[in-house]
Coordinates of C-alpha atoms and ligand atoms in Angstrom, one line a residue:
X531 CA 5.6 -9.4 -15.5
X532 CA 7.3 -6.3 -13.9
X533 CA 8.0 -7.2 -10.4
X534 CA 5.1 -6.8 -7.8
X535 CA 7.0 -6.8 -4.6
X536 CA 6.9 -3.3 -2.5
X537 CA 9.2 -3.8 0.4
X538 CA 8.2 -1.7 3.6
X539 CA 10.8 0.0 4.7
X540 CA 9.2 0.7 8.3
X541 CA 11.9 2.4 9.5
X542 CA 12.5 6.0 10.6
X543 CA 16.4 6.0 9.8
X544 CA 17.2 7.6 6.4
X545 CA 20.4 6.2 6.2
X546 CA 19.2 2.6 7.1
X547 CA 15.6 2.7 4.5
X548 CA 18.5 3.6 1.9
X549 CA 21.3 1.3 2.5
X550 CA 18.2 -1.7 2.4
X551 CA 17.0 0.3 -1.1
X552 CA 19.8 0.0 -2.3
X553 CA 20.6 -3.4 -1.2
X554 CA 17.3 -4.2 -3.0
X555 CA 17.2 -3.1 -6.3
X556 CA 17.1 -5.0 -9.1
X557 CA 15.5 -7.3 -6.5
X558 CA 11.9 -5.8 -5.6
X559 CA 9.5 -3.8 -7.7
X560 CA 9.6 -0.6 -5.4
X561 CA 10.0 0.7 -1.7
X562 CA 6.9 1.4 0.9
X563 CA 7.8 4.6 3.1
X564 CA 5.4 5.2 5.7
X565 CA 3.8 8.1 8.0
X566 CA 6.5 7.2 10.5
X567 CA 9.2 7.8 8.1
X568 CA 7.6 10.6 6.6
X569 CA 6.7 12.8 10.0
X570 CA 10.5 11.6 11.3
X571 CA 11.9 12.8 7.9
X572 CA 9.8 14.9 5.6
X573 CA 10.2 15.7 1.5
X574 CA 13.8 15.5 2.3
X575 CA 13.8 11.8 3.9
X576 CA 11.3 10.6 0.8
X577 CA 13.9 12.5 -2.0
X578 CA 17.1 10.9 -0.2
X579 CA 15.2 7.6 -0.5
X580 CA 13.7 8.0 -4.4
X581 CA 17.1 9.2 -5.3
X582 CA 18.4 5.9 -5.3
X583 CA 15.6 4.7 -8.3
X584 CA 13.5 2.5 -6.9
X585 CA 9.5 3.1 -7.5
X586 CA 8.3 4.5 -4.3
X587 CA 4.5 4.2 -2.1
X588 CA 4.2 7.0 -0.1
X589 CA 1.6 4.9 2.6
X590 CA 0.4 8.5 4.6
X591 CA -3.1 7.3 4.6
X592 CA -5.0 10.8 4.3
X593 CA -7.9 11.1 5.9
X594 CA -9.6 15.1 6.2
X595 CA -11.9 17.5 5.2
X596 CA -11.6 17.4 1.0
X597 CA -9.7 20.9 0.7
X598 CA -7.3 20.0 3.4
X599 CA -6.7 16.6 1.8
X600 CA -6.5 18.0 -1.6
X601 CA -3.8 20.5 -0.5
X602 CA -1.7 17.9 1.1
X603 CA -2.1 15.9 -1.9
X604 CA -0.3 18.4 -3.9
X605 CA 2.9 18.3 -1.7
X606 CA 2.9 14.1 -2.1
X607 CA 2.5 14.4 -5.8
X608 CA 5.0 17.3 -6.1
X609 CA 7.3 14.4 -4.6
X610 CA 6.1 12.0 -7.4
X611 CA 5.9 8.9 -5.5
X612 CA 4.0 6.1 -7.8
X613 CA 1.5 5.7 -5.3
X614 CA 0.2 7.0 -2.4
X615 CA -2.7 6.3 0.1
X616 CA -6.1 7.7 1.8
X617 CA -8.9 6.3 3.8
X618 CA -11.7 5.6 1.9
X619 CA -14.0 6.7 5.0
X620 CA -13.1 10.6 4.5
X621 CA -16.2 10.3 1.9
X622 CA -16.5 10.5 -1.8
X623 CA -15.9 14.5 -2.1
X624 CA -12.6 13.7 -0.3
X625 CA -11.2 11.2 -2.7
X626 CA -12.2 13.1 -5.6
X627 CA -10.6 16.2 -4.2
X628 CA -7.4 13.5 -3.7
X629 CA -7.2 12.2 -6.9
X630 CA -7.8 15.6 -8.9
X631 CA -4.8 16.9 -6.6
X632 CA -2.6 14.5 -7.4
X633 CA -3.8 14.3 -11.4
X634 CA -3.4 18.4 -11.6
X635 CA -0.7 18.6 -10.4
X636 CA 1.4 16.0 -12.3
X637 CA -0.3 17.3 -15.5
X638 CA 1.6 20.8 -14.2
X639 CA 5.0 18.9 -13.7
X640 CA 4.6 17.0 -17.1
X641 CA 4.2 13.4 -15.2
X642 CA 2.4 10.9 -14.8
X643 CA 0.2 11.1 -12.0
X644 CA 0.8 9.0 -8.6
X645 CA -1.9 6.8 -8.2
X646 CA -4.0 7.1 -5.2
X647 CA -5.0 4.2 -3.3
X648 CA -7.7 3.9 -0.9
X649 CA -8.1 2.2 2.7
X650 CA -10.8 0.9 3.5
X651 CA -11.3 -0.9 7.0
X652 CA -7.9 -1.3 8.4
X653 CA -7.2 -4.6 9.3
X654 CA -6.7 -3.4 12.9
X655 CA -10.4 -2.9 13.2
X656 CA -12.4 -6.0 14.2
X657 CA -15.9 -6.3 14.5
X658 CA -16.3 -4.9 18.3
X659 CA -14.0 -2.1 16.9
X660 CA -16.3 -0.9 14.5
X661 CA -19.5 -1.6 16.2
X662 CA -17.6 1.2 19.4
X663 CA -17.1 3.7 16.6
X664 CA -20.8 3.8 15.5
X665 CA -20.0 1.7 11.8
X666 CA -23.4 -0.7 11.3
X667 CA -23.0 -4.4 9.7
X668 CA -20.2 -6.4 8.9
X669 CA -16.6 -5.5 8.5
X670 CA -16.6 -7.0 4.9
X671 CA -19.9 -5.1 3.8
X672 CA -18.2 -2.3 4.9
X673 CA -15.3 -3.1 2.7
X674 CA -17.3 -3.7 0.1
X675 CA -19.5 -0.3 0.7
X676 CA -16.3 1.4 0.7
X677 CA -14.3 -0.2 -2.5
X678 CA -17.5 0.4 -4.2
X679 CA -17.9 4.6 -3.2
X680 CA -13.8 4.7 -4.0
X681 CA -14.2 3.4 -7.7
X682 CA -17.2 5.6 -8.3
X683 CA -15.1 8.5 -6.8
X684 CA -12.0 7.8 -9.6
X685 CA -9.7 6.1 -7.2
X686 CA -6.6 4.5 -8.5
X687 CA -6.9 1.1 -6.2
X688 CA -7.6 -0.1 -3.2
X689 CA -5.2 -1.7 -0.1
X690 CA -7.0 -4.9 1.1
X691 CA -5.9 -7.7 2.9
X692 CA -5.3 -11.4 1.3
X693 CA -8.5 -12.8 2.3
X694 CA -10.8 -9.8 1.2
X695 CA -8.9 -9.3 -2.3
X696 CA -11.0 -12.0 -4.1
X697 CA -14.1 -10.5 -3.1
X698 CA -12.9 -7.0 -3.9
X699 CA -11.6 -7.8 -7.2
X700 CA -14.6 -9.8 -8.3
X701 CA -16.5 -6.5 -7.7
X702 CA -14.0 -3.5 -8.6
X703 CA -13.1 -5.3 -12.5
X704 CA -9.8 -4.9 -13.8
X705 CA -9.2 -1.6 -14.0
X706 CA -8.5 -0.9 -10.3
X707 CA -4.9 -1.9 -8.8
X708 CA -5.4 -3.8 -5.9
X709 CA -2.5 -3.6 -3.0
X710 CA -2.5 -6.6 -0.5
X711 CA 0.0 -6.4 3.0
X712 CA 0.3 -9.3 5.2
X713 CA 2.0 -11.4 2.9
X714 CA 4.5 -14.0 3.9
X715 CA 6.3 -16.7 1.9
X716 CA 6.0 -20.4 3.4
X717 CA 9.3 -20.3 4.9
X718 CA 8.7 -16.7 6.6
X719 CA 7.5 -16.3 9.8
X720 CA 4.4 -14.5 10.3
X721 CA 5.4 -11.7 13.0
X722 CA 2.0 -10.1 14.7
X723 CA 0.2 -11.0 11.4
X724 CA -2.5 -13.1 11.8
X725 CA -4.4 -13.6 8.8
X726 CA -1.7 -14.7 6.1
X727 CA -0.7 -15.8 2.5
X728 CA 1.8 -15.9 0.4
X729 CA 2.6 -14.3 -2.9
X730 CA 1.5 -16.7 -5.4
X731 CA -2.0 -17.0 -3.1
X732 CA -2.5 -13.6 -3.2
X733 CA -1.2 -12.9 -6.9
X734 CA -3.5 -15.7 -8.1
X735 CA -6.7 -14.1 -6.1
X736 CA -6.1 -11.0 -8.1
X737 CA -3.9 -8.6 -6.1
X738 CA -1.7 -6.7 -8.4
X739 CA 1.0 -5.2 -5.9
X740 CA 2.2 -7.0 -3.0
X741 CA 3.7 -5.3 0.5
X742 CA 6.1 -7.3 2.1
X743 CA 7.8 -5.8 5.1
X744 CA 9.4 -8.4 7.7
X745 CA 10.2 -11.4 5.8
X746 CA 12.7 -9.4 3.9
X747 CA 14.2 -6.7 6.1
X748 CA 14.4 -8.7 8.9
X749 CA 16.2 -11.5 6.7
X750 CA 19.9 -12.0 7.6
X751 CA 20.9 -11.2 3.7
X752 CA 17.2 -8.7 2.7
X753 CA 18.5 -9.3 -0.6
X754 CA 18.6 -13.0 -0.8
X755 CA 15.2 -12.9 0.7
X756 CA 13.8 -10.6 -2.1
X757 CA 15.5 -12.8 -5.1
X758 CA 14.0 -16.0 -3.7
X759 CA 10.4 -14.4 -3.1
X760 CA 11.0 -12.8 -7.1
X761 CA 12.3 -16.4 -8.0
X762 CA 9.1 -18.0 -6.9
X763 CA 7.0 -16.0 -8.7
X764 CA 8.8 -15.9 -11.9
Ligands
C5P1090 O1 6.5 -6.6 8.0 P1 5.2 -6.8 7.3 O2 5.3 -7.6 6.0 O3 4.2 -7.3 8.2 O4 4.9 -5.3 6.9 C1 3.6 -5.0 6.2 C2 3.5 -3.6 5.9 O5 2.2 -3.3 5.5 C3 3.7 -2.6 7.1 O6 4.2 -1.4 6.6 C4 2.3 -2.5 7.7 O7 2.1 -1.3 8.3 C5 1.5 -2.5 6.3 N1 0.1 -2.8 6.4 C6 -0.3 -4.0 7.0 N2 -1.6 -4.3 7.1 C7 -2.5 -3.4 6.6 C8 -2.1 -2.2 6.0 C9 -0.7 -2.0 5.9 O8 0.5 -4.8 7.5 N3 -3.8 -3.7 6.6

């Protein structure tokens, strides 16, 4: 099994994302760069970053009108990150223009494509939230609404969180990779995340890539954090 770990680099210091990349590898399956990174940083920040050879998630979260989306989506996959993100919620025409983006244009480079991932309700949104923004029934129909429009749409996978990925996986089949934050080993603490579980937990309920930010940057020695987390699921 390759390893499934994605570290979150949630930083917006190129110099700091790379020292803890490079700290890391060997160690962790790939790095997470995010919208903060990327507005503080741009192509150049992401290149410095992937230089170092490490998989990298471009987590950007899209979310437009499909030809705006689709143009964007050009400039991530030009960047060739392994995966990168939209909202589910932009509609089926926009994840279709996302993923034929990102599909043309590695077929151009000669590459495989970067595999587009879909949010579906972030896990900021509770119930109250969603009712305020005009979204009918429950937050995990909605989920469910939403996994089920991205698959028929050619997504690549989904970002859930640990206590949906069950659900969504009983429903998506196989072929979707599913990508589960809020993860933390027993002896982590949890930070502002509320609704936990570790690796194993989460691997065993069917997620296939694991985001774990905290628990490992925020370790005194990152890269003895990342070894013991790899350790335990070896
Ligand atoms: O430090 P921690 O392990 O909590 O970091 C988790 C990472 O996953 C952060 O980059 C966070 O923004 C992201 N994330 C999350 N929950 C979601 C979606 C993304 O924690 N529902």
């Amino acid at each position: 099994m390759s390893n499934p770990v994605y570290v979150a680099l949630d930083t917006t210091d190129v110099a700091q994302a790379a020292e803890l990349a490079a700290g890391l590898s060997g160690l962790v399956g790939g790095v997470k760069l995010g919208l903060e990174f990327f507005v503080a940083n741009g192509p150049a920040g992401i290149e410095a970053v992937a230089a170092l050879g490490l998989p990298v998630f471009l987590d950007l979260k899209l979310h437009d009108i499909p030809n705006t989306v689709a143009g964007a989506m050009k400039g991530v996959a030009r960047l060739a990150p392994r995966y990168t993100t939209i909202h589910a919620s932009g509609g089926f025409a926009m994840m279709k223009a996302a993923v034929d983006a990102a599909r043309a244009e590695a077929t151009a480079a000669g590459r495989p494509p970067t595999k587009v991932l879909a949010v579906t309700i972030l896990t900021s949104i509770d119930q109250p939230a969603m009712e305020a923004v005009g979204f009918g029934g429950s937050v995990l129909d909605q989920v469910r609404r939403l996994a089920v429009l991205a698959q028929a749409a050619g997504i690549d996978g989904l970002v859930c969180s640990p206590h949906e990925v069950e659900t969504v996986r009983t429903m998506v089949g196989s072929d979707m990779t599913l990508v589960v934050p809020g993860i933390r080993p027993a002896w982590a603490e949890a930070g502002d995340q509320k609704r936990i579980m570790t690796p194993r937990d989460a691997l065993e309920r069917g997620a296939d890539i694991l985001v774990i930010g905290r628990p490992i940057t925020g370790a005194q020695y990152p890269a003895e954090a990342a070894r013991r987390i790899a350790e335990e699921l070896a």
